[in-house]
mmCIF file of C-alpha atoms in Angstrom:
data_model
loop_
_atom_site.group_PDB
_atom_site.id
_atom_site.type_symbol
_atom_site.label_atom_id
_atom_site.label_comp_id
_atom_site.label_asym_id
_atom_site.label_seq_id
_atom_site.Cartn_x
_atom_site.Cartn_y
_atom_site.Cartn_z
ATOM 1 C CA UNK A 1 -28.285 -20.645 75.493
ATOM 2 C CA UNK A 2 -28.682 -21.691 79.044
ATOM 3 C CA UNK A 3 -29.610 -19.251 80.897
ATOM 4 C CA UNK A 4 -31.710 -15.978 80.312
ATOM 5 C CA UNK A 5 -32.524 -13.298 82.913
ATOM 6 C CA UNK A 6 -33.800 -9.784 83.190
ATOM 7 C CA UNK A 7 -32.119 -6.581 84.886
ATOM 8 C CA UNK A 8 -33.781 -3.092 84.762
ATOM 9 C CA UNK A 9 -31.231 -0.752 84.257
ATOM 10 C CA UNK A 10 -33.278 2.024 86.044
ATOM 11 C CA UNK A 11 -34.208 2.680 90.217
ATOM 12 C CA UNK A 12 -30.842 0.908 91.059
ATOM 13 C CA UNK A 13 -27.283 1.807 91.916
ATOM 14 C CA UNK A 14 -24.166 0.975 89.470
ATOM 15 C CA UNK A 15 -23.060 -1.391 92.992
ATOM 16 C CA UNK A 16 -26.149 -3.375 92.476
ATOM 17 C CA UNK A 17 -26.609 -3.556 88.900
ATOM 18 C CA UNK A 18 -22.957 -5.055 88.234
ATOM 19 C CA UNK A 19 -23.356 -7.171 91.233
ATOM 20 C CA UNK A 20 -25.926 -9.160 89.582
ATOM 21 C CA UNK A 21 -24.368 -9.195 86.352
ATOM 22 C CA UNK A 22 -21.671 -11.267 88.269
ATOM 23 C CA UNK A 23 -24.233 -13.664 90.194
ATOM 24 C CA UNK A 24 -25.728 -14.456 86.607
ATOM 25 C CA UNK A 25 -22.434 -15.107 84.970
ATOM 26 C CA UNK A 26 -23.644 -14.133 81.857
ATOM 27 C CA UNK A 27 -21.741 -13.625 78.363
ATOM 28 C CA UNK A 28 -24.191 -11.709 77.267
ATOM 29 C CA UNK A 29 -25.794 -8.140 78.514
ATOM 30 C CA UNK A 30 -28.390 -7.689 75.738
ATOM 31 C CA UNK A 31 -29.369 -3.845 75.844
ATOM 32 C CA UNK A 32 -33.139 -3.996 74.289
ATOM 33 C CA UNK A 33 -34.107 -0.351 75.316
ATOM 34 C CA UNK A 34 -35.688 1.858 72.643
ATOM 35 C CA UNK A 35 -33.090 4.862 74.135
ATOM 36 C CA UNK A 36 -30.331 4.767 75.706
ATOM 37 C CA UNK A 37 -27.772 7.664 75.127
ATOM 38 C CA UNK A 38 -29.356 10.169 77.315
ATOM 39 C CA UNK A 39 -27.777 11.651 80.590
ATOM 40 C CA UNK A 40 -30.601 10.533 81.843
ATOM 41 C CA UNK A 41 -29.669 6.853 81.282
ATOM 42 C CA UNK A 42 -26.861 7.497 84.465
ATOM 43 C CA UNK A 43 -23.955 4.406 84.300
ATOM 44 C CA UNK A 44 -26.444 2.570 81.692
ATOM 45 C CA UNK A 45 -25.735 4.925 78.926
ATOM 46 C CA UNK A 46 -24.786 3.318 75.739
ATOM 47 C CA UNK A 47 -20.857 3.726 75.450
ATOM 48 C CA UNK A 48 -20.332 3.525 79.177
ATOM 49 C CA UNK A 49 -22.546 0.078 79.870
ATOM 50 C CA UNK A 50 -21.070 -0.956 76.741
ATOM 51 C CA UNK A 51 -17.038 -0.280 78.643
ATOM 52 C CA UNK A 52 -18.376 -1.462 82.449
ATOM 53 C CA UNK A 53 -19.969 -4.765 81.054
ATOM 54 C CA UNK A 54 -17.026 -5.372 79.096
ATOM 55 C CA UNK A 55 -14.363 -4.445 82.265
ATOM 56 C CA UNK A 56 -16.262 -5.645 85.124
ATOM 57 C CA UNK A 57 -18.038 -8.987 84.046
ATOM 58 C CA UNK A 58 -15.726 -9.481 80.883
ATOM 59 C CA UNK A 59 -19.256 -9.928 79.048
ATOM 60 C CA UNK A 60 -19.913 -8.869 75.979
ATOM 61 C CA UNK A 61 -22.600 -6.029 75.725
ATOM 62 C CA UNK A 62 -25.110 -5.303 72.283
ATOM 63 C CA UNK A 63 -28.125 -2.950 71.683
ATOM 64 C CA UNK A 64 -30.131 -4.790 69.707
ATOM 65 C CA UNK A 65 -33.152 -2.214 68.468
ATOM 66 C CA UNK A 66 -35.010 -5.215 66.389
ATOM 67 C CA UNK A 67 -35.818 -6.092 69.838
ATOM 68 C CA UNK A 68 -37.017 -2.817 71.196
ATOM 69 C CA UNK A 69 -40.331 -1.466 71.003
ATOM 70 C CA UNK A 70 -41.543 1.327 68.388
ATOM 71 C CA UNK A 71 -41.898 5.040 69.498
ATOM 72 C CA UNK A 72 -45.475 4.637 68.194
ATOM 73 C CA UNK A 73 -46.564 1.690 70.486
ATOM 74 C CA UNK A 74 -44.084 2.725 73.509
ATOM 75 C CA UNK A 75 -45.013 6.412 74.198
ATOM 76 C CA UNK A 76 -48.854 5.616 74.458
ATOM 77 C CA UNK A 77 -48.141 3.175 77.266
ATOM 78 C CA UNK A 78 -45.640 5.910 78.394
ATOM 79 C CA UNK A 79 -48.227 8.446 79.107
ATOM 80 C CA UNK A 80 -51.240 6.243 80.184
ATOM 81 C CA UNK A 81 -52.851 6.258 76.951
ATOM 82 C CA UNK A 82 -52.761 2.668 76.564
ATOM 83 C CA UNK A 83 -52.992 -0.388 79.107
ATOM 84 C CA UNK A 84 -50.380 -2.754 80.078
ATOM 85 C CA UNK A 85 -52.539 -5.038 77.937
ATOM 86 C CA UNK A 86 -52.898 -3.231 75.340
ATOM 87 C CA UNK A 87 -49.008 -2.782 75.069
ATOM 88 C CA UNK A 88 -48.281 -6.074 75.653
ATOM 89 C CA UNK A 89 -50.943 -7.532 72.676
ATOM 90 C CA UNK A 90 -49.109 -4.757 70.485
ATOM 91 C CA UNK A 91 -45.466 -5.256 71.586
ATOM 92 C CA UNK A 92 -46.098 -9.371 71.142
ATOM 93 C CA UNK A 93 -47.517 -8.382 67.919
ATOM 94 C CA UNK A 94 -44.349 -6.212 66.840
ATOM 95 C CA UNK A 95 -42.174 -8.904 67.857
ATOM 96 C CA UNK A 96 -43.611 -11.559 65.604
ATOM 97 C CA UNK A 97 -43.586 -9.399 62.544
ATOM 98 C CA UNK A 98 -40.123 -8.825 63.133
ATOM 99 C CA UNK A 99 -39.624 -12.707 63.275
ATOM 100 C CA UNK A 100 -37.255 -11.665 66.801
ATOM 101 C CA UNK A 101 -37.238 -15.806 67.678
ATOM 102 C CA UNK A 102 -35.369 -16.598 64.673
ATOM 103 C CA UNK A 103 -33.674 -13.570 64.671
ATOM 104 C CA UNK A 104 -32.562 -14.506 68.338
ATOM 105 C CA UNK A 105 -31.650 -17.819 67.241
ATOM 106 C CA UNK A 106 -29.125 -16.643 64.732
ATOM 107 C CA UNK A 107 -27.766 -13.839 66.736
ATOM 108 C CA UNK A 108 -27.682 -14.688 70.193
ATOM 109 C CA UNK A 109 -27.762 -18.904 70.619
ATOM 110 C CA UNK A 110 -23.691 -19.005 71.341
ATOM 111 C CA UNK A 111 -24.478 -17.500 74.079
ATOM 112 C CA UNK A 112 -24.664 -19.769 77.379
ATOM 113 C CA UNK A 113 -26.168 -16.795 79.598
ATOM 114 C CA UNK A 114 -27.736 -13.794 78.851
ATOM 115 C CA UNK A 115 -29.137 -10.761 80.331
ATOM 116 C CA UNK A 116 -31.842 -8.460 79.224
ATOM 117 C CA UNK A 117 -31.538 -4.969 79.881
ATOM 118 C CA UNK A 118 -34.933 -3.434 80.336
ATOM 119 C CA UNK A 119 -36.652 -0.362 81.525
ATOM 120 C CA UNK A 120 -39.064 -1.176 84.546
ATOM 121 C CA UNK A 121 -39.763 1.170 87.357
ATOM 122 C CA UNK A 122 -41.754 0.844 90.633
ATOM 123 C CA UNK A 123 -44.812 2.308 88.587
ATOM 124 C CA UNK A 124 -43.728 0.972 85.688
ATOM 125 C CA UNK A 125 -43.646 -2.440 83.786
ATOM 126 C CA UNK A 126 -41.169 -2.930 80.559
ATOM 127 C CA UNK A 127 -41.422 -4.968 77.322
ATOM 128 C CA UNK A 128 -38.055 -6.740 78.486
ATOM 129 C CA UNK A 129 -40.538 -9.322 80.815
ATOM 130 C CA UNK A 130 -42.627 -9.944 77.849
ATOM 131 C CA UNK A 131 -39.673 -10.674 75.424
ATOM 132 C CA UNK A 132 -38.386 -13.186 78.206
ATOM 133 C CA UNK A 133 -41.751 -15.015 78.242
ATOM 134 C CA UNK A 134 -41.400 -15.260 74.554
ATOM 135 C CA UNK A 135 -38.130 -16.308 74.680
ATOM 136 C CA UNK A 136 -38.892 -18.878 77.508
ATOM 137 C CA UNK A 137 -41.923 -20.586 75.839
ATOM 138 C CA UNK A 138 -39.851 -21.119 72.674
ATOM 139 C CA UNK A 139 -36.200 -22.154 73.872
ATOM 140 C CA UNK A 140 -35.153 -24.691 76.523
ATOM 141 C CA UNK A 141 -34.174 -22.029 79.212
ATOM 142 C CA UNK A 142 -33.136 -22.242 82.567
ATOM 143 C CA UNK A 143 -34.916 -19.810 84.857
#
């Protein structure tokens, strides 16, 4: 892997979203979100990302829930029960129980360019930045 970046799939219009998919050129559109098969999800719902990706880039799109954050550690931070901090320490934690670098190794290192799919907001921060710190400090990636 070459490249990695990191696209939120909410606060943005289906024009911009795919745009930058293009500008990446990535193989890859790696769908780490904890949900994402509810109308509220818009164009980035599961089986529809999963058919744009695929027709308009010609990427290839997963939802990989090993690297997705548990109910129990997202919905604190949800409702401002928990710190960014605090999330992050537990999320990091998660992530290294799950062994997600060689899991990410295995699964994902074909890949020349990929593209996280993430959750941040305006008011919001999302676990997909942390993951591509992780990922950054352990492979040789290209920002």
């Amino acid at each position: 892997m070459k490249n990695l970046y990191v696209l939120s799939a909410y606060e943005t219009s289906a024009e911009k979203f795919f745009e930058n998919l293009k500008q990446y050129q990535v193989d890859l559109v790696l769908d780490i979100r904890q949900k994402n098969d509810s109308q509220l999800c818009g164009f980035t719902k599961k089986r529809d990302l999963e058919y744009f990706v695929r027709t308009i880039t010609g990427a290839a799109y997963v939802h990989d829930l090993a690297l997705a954050p548990t109910v129990e550690l997202l919905n604190p931070y949800l409702k401002h029960w928990t710190s960014w901090d605090q999330y992050e320490n537990g999320y990091q934690a998660l992530m290294r129980e799950r062994d997600i670098l060689s899991h990410f190794k295995t699964n994902y290192e074909k890949y020349s360019g990929i593209c996280l799919i993430g959750t941040e907001t305006k008011k919001r921060r999302s676990h997909s930045e942390i993951l591509y710190s992780m990922l950054l400090n352990h492979f040789q990636i290209i920002k």
